[in-house]
Short mmCIF file of C-alpha atoms in Angstrom, two decimals:
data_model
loop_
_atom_site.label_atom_id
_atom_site.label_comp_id
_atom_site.label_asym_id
_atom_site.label_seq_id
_atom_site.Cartn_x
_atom_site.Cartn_y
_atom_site.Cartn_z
CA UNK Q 5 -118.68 -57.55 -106.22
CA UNK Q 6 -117.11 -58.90 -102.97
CA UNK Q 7 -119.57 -61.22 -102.21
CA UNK Q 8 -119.60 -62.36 -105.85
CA UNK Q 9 -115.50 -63.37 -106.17
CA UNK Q 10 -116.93 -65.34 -102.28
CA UNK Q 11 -119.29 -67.20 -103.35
CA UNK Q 12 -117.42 -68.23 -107.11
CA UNK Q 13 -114.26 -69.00 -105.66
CA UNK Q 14 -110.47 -67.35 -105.43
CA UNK Q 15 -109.67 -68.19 -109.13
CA UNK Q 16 -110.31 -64.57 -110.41
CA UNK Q 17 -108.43 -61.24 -110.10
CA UNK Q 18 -111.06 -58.38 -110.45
CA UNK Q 19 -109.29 -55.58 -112.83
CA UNK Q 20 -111.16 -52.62 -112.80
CA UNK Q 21 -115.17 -50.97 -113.07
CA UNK Q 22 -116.05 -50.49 -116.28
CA UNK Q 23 -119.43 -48.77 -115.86
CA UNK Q 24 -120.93 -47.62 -113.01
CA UNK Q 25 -124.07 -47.13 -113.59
CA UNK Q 26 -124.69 -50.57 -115.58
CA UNK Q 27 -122.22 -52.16 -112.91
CA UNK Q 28 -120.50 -53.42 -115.17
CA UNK Q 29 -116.79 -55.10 -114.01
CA UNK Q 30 -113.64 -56.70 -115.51
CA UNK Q 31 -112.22 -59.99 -114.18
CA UNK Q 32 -109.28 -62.09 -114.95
CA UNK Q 33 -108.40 -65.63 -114.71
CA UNK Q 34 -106.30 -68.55 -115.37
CA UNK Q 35 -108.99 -70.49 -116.27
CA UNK Q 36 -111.18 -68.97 -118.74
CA UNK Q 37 -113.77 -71.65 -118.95
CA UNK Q 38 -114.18 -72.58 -115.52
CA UNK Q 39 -114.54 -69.31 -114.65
CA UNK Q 40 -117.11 -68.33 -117.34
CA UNK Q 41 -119.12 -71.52 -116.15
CA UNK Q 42 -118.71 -69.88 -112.51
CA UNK Q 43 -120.11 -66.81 -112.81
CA UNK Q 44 -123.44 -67.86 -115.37
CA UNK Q 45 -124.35 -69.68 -112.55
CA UNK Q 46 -124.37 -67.18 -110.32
CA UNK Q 47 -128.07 -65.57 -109.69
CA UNK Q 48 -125.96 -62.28 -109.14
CA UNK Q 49 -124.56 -61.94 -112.74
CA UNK Q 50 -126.64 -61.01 -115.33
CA UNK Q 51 -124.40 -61.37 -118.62
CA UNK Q 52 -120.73 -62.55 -119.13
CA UNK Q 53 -118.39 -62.33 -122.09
CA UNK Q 54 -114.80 -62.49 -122.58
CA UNK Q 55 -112.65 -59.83 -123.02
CA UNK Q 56 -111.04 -60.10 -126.60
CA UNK Q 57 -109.06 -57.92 -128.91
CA UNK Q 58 -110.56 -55.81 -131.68
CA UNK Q 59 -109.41 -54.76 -135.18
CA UNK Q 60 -109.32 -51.10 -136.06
CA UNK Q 61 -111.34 -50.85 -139.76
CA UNK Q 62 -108.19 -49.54 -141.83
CA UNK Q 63 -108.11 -47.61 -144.60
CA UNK Q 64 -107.25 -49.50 -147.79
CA UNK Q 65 -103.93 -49.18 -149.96
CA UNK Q 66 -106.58 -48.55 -153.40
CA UNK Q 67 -106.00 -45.07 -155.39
CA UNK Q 68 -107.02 -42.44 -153.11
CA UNK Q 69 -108.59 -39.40 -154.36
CA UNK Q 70 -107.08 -35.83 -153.65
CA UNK Q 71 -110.97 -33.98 -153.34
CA UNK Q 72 -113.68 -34.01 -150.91
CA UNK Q 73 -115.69 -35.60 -153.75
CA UNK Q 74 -117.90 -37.77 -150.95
CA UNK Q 75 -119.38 -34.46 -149.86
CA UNK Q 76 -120.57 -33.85 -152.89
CA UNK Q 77 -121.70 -37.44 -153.62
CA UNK Q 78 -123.89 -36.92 -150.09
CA UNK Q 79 -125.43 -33.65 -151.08
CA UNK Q 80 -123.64 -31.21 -148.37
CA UNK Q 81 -123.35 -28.23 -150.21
CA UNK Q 82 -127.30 -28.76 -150.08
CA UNK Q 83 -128.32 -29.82 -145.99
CA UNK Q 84 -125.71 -27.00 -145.48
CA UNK Q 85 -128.27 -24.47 -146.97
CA UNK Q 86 -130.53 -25.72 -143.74
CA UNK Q 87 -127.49 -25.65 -141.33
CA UNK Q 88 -124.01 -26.22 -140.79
CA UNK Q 89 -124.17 -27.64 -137.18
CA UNK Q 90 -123.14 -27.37 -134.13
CA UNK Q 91 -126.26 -26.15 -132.11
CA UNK Q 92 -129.91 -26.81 -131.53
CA UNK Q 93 -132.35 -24.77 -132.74
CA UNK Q 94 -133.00 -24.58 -128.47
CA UNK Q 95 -128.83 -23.91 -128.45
CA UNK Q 96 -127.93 -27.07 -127.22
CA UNK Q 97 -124.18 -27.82 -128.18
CA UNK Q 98 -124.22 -30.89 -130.38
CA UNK Q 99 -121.70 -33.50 -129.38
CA UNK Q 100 -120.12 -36.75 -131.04
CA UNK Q 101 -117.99 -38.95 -129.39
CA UNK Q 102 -115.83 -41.11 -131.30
CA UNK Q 103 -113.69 -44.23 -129.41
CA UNK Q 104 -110.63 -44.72 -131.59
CA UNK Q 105 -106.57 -45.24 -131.42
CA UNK Q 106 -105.38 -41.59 -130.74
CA UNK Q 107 -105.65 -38.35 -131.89
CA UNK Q 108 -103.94 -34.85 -132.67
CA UNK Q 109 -105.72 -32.62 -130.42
CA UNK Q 110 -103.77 -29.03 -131.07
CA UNK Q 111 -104.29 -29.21 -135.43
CA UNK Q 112 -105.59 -26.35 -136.84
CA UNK Q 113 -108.71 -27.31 -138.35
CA UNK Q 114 -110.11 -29.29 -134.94
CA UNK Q 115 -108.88 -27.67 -132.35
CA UNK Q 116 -111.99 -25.50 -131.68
CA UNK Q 117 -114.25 -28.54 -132.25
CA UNK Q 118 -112.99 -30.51 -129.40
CA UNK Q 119 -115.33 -31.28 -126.29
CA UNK Q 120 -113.76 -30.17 -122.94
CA UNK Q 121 -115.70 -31.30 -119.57
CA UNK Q 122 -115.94 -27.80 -118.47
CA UNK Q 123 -117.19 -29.25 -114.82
CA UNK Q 124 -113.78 -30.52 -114.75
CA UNK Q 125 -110.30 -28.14 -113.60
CA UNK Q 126 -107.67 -29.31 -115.78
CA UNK Q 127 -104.60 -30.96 -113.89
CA UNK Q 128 -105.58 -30.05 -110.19
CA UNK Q 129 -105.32 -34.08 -109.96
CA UNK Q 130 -109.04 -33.64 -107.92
CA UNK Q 131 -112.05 -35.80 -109.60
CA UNK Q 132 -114.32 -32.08 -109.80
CA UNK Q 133 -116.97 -33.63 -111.09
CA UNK Q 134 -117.79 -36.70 -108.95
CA UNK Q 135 -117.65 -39.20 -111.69
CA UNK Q 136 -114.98 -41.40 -110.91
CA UNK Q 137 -112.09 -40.09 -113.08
CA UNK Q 138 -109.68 -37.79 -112.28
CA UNK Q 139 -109.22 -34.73 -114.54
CA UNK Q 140 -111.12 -35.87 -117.76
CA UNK Q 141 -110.93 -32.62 -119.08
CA UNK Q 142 -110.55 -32.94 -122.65
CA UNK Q 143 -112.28 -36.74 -123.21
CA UNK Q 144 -110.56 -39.57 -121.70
CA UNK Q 145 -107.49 -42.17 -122.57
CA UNK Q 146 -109.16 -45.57 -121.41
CA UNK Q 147 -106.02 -47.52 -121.03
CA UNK Q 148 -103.56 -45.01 -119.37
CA UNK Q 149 -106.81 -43.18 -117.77
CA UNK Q 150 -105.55 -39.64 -118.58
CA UNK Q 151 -107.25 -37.09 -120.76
CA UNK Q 152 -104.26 -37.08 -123.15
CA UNK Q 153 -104.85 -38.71 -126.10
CA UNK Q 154 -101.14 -38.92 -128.45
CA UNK Q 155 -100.50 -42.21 -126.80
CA UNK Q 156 -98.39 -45.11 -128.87
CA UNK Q 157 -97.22 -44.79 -132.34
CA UNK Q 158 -98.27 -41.82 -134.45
CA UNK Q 159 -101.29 -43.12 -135.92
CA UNK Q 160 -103.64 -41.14 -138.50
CA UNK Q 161 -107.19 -42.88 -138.04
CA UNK Q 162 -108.78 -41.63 -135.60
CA UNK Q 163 -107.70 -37.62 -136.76
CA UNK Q 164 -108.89 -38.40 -139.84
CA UNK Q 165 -112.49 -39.43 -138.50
CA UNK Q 166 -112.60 -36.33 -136.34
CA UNK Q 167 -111.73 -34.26 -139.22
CA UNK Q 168 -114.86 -35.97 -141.95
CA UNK Q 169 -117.54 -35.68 -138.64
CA UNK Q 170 -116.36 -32.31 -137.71
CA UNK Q 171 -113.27 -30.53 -139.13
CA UNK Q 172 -113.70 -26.34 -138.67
CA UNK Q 173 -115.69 -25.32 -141.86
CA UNK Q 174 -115.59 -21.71 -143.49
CA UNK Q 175 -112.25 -20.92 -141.82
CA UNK Q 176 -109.78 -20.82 -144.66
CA UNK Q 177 -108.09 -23.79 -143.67
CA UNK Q 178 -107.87 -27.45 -145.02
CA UNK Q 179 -110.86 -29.53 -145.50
CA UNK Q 180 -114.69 -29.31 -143.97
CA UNK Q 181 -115.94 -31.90 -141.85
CA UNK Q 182 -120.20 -32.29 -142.44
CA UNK Q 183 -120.50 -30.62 -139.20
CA UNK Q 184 -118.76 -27.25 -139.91
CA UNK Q 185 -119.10 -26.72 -135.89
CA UNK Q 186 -119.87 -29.60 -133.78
CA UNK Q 187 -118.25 -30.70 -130.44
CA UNK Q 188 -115.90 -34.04 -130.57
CA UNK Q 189 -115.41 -35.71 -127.60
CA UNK Q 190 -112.33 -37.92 -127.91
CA UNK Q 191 -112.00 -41.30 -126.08
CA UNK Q 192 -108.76 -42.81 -127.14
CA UNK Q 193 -107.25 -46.33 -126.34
CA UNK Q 194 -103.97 -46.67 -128.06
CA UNK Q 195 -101.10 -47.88 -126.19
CA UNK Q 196 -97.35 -48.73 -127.87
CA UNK Q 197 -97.47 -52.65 -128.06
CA UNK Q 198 -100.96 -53.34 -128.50
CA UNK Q 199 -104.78 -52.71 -130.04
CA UNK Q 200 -107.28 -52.11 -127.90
CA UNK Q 201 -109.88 -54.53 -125.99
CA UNK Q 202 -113.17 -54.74 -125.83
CA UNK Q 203 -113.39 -53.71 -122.29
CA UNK Q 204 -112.05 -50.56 -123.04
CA UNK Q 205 -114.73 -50.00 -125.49
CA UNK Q 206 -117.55 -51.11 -123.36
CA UNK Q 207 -115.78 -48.16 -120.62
CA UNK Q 208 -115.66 -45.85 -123.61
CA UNK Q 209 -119.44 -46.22 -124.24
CA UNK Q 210 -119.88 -46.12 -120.83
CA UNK Q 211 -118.38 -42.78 -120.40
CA UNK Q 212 -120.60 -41.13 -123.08
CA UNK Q 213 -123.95 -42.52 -122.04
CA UNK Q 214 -122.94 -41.40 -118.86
CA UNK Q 215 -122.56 -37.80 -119.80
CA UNK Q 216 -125.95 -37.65 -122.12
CA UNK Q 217 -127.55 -39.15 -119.09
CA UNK Q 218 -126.21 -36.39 -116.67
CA UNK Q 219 -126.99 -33.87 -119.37
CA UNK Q 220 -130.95 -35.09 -119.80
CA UNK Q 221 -131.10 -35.21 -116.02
CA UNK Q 222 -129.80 -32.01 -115.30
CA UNK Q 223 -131.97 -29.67 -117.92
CA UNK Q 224 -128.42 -29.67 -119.98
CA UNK Q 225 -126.62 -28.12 -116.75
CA UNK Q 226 -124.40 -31.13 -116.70
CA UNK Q 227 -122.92 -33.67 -118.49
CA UNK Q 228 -122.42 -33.33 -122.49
CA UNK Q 229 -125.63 -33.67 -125.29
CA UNK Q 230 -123.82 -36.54 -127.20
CA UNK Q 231 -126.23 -37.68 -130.22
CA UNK Q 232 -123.88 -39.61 -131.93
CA UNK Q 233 -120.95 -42.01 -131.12
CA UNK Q 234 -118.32 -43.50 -134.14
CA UNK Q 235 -116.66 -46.88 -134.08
CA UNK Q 236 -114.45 -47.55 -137.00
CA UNK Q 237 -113.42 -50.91 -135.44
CA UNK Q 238 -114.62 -54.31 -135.04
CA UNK Q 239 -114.20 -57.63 -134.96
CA UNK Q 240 -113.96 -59.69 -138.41
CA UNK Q 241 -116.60 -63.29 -138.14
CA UNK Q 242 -117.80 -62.56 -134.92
CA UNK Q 243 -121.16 -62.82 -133.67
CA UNK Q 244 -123.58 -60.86 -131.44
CA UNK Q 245 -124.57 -63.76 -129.28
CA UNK Q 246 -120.89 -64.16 -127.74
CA UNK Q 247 -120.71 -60.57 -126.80
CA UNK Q 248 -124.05 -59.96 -124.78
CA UNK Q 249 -122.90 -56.79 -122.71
CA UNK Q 250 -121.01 -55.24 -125.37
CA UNK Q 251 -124.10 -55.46 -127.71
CA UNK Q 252 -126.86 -54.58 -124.48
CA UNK Q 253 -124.94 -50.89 -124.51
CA UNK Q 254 -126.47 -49.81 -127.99
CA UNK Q 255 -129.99 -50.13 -126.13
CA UNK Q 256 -128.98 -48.07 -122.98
CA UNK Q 257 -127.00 -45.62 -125.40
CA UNK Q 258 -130.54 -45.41 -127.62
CA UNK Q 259 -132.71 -44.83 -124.54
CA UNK Q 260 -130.63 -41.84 -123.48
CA UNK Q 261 -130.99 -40.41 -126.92
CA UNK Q 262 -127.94 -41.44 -128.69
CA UNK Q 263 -127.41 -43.36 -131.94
CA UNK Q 264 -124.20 -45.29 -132.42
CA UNK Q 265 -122.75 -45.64 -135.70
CA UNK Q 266 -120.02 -49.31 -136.84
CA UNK Q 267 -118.08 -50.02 -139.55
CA UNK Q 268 -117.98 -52.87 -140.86
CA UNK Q 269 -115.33 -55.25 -142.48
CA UNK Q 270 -113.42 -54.33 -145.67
CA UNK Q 271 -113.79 -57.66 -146.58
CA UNK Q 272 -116.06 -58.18 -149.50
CA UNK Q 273 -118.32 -60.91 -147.40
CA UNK Q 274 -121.81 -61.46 -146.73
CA UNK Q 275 -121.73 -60.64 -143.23
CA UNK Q 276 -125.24 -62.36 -141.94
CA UNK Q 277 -123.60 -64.89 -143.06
CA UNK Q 278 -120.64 -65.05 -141.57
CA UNK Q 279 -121.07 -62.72 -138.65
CA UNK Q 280 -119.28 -59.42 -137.86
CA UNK Q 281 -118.73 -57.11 -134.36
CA UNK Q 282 -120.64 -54.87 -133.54
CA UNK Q 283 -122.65 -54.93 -136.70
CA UNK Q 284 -124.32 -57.59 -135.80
CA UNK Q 285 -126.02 -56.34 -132.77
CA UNK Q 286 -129.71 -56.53 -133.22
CA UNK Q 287 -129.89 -53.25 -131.01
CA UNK Q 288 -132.67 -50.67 -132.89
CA UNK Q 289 -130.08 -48.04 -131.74
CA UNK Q 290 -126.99 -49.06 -133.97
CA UNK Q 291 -126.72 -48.24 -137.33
CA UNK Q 292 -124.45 -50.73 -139.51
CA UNK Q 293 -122.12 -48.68 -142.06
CA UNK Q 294 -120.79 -50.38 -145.39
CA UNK Q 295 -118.40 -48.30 -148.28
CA UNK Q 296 -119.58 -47.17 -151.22
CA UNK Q 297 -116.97 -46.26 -154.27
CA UNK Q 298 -117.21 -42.77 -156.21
CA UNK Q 299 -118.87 -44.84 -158.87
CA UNK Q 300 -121.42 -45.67 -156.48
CA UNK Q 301 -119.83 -49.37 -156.67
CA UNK Q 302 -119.95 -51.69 -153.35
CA UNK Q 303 -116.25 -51.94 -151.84
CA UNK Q 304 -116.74 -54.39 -148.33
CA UNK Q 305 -119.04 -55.92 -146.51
CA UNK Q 306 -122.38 -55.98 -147.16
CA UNK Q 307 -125.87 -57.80 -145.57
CA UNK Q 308 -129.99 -57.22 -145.85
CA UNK Q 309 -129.90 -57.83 -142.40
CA UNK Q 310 -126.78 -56.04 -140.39
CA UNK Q 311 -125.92 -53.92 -142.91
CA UNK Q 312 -128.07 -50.62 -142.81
CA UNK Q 313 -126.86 -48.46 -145.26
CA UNK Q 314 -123.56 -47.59 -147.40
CA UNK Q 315 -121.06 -44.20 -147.72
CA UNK Q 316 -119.45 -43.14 -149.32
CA UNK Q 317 -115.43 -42.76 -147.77
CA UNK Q 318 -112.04 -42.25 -149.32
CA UNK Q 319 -111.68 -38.34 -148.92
CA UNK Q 320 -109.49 -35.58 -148.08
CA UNK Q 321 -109.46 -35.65 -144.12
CA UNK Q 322 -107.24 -34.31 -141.30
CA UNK Q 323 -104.03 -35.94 -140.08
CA UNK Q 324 -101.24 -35.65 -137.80
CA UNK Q 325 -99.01 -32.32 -137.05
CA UNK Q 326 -101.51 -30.26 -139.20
CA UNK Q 327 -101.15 -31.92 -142.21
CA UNK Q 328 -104.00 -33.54 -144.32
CA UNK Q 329 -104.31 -36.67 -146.83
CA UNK Q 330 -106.48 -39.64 -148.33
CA UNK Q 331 -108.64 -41.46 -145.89
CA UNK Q 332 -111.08 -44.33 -146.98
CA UNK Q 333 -112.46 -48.16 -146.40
CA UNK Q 334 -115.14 -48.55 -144.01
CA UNK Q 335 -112.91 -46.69 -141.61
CA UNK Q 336 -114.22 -43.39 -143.31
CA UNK Q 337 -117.65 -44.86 -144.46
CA UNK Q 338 -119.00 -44.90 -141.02
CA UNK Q 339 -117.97 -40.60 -139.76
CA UNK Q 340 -120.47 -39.67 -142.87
CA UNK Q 341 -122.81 -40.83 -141.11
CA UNK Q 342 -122.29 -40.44 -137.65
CA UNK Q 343 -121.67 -36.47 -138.72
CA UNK Q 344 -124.85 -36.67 -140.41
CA UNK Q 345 -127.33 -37.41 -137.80
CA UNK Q 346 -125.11 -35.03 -135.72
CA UNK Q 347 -126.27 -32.46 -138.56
CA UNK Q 348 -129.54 -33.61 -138.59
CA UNK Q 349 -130.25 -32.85 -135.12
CA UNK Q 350 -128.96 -29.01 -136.07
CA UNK Q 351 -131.86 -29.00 -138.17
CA UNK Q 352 -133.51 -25.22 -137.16
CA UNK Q 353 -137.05 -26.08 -136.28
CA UNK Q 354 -138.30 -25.64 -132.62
CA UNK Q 355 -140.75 -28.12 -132.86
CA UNK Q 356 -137.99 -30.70 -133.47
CA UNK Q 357 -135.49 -29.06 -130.86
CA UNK Q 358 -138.54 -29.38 -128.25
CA UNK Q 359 -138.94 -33.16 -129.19
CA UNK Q 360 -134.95 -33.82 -128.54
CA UNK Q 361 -135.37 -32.48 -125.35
CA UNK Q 362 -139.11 -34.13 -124.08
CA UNK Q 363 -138.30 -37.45 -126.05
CA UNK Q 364 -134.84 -38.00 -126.99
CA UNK Q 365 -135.20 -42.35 -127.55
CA UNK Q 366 -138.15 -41.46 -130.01
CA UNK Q 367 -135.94 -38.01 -131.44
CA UNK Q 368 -132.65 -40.99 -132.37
CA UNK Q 369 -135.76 -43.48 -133.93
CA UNK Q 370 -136.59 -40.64 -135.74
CA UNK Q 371 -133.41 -39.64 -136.89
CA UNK Q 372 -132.06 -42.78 -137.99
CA UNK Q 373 -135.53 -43.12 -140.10
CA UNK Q 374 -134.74 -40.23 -141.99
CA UNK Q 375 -131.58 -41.49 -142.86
CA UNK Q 376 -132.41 -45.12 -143.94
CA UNK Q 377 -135.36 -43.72 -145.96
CA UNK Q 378 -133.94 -40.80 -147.91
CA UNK Q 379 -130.93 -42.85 -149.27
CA UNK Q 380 -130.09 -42.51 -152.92
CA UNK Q 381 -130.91 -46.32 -154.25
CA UNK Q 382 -128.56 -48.23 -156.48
CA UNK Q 383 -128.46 -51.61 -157.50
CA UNK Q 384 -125.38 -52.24 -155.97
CA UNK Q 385 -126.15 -51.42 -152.73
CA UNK Q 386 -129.27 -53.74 -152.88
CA UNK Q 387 -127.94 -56.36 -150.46
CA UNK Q 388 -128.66 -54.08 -147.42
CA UNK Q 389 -131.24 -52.67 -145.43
CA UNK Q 390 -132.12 -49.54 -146.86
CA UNK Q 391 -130.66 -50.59 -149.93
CA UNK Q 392 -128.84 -47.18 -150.82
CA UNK Q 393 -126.27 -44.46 -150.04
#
């Protein structure tokens, strides 16, 4: 990277290493254009974007309901006859990591769900693990690079997609998440004044592909088996094609074994028309999420091309200080899914376990075909993919 700020000139301020592995490195500068034109003619970069903000996909202010009625409306009561989650049928602890604002770590119906980096000491301020943070114990905080994750204002959203992916099931308490156990690894990026950028989701994504990587290459005696990662965020009329690197990361996550899961807007707007981040990412790997109502009526964005499939979202769900209430929009479409293919993979046959092990880029494929093609068709959910829920 030395060489690189050399030979383009003194106009940038390098930031920070976003990913090590895919060398991937934030730079500032004064002049945005010159210095994009700079480095896409250099024959050491490979891809360049700028850094922008994104929008967290909100809940709307509609009549919430005071059930779990989307459980029902996805069959649970019946995949739960199969499984409830949480391990292989080879014992593999089943992980999702969801990047959101921040999140309650201590309430009563997560707090024996959440992913700790056991190759880590807690607070000994020593990086035990060799991979370039410093006690990420319990996830990691990607703009105050800490593993506590109650940063800037109390906010609900991402507790409440912990708690529909994975809140503690059969325990007497609260709600059930699809996963009734399941490991959530939290990677957080709230701060006070501000939402987050996308270089702090491109280090987020970094951070879990590096731990399924360490995991596949290590027999499971390292790293975390992360299957699933949740982004209820985005970026309203956006394209693919100005965010190359961001997009690229869906293919490494895929060839490590891990489908990612995006919401997208909660606008009702064609969006291969008019574009939408990440959803439209061509990546095999990503799965585009869209709302359905409990009428089975379509409530946001919607495409044949980016939009895969619809779920359904406004729910009962966890929230801050122990306390639970109404969580919907796309915000809450896109956990139902990401805690389903976490389920799916808790599916007790050994012939499957074996093939998540030998083949895990053909075992996501696989996983995400099951989905698309078992949806329950409707009319109104015709202007997608699969065209169902």
């Amino acid at each position: 990277i030395e060489t690189l700020l050399a030979d383009v000139g003194t106009t940038f301020q390098y930031k920070k290493k976003l990913s090590n592995r895919l060398n991937i490195h934030l730079l500032s500068s004064n002049n945005t254009s010159d210095a994009l034109q700079k480095l896409q003619q250099s024959s050491s970069v490979q891809s360049v974007q700028k850094n922008a903000v994104i929008t967290w996909r909100n809940e709307p202010n509609d009549a919430l309901y005071d059930t779990q009625w989307a459980l029902d409306t996805i069959k649970a009561e019946q995949a739960w006859q199969y499984t409830t989650g949480g391990l292989t049928a080879h014992g593999d602890s089943i992980v999702c990591a969801v990047i959101d604002r921040s999140f309650y770590v201590p309430h009563e119906d997560l707090k024996d769900n959440i992913w700790r980096n056991h190759a880590e000491i807690p607070n000994n301020q020593i990086d035990d693990d060799g991979n370039g943070l410093v006690d990420d114990y319990m996830g990691w905080q990607l703009v105050f690079e800490t593993d506590q994750h109650d940063y800037g204002n109390i906010n609900n959203h991402g507790t409440s997609i912990l708690g529909i992916i994975g809140a503690k099931g059969n325990n007497n308490l609260g709600t059930t998440g699809i996963n009734w156990d399941i490991i959530l690894m939290l990677l957080s990026a709230q701060t006070a004044s501000e939402i987050t950028k996308i270089s702090n989701i491109i280090e987020g994504y970094s951070y879990a592909l590096d731990m399924r990587r360490a995991y596949n290459e290590s027999n499971g005696q390292r790293g975390a088996f992360v299957v699933s990662t949740n982004s209820s965020w985005g970026i309203d009329f956006d394209w693919a094609e100005d965010h190359p690197i961001w997009c690229s990361l869906y293919d490494s996550l895929g060839t490590v074994g891990i489908l990612s899961v995006a919401a997208t807007t909660n606008t009702d707007n064609d969006v291969d028309r008019y574009g939408d981040m990440p959803c439209s990412c061509s990546s095999e790997y990503l799965l585009g999420v869209s709302e359905s109502s409990r009428d089975d009526e379509r409530n946001a964005g919607y495409g044949r091309k980016y939009i895969d499939l619809f779920a359904p979202a406004e729910s009962k769900s966890t929230r801050w200080s122990d306390y639970y209430g109404d969580f919907g929009g796309t915000s809450g479409a896109a956990p139902h899914v990401t805690g389903a293919i976490a389920l799916l993979y808790a599916y007790p046959n050994a012939n499957w376990a074996s093939m998540i092990k030998t083949a895990p880029q053909q075992a996501a494929l696989l996983v995400k075909s099951i989905l698309l093609n078992s949806v329950d068709k409707k009319p109104t959910f015709k202007e997608s993919v699969s065209g169902g829920r």
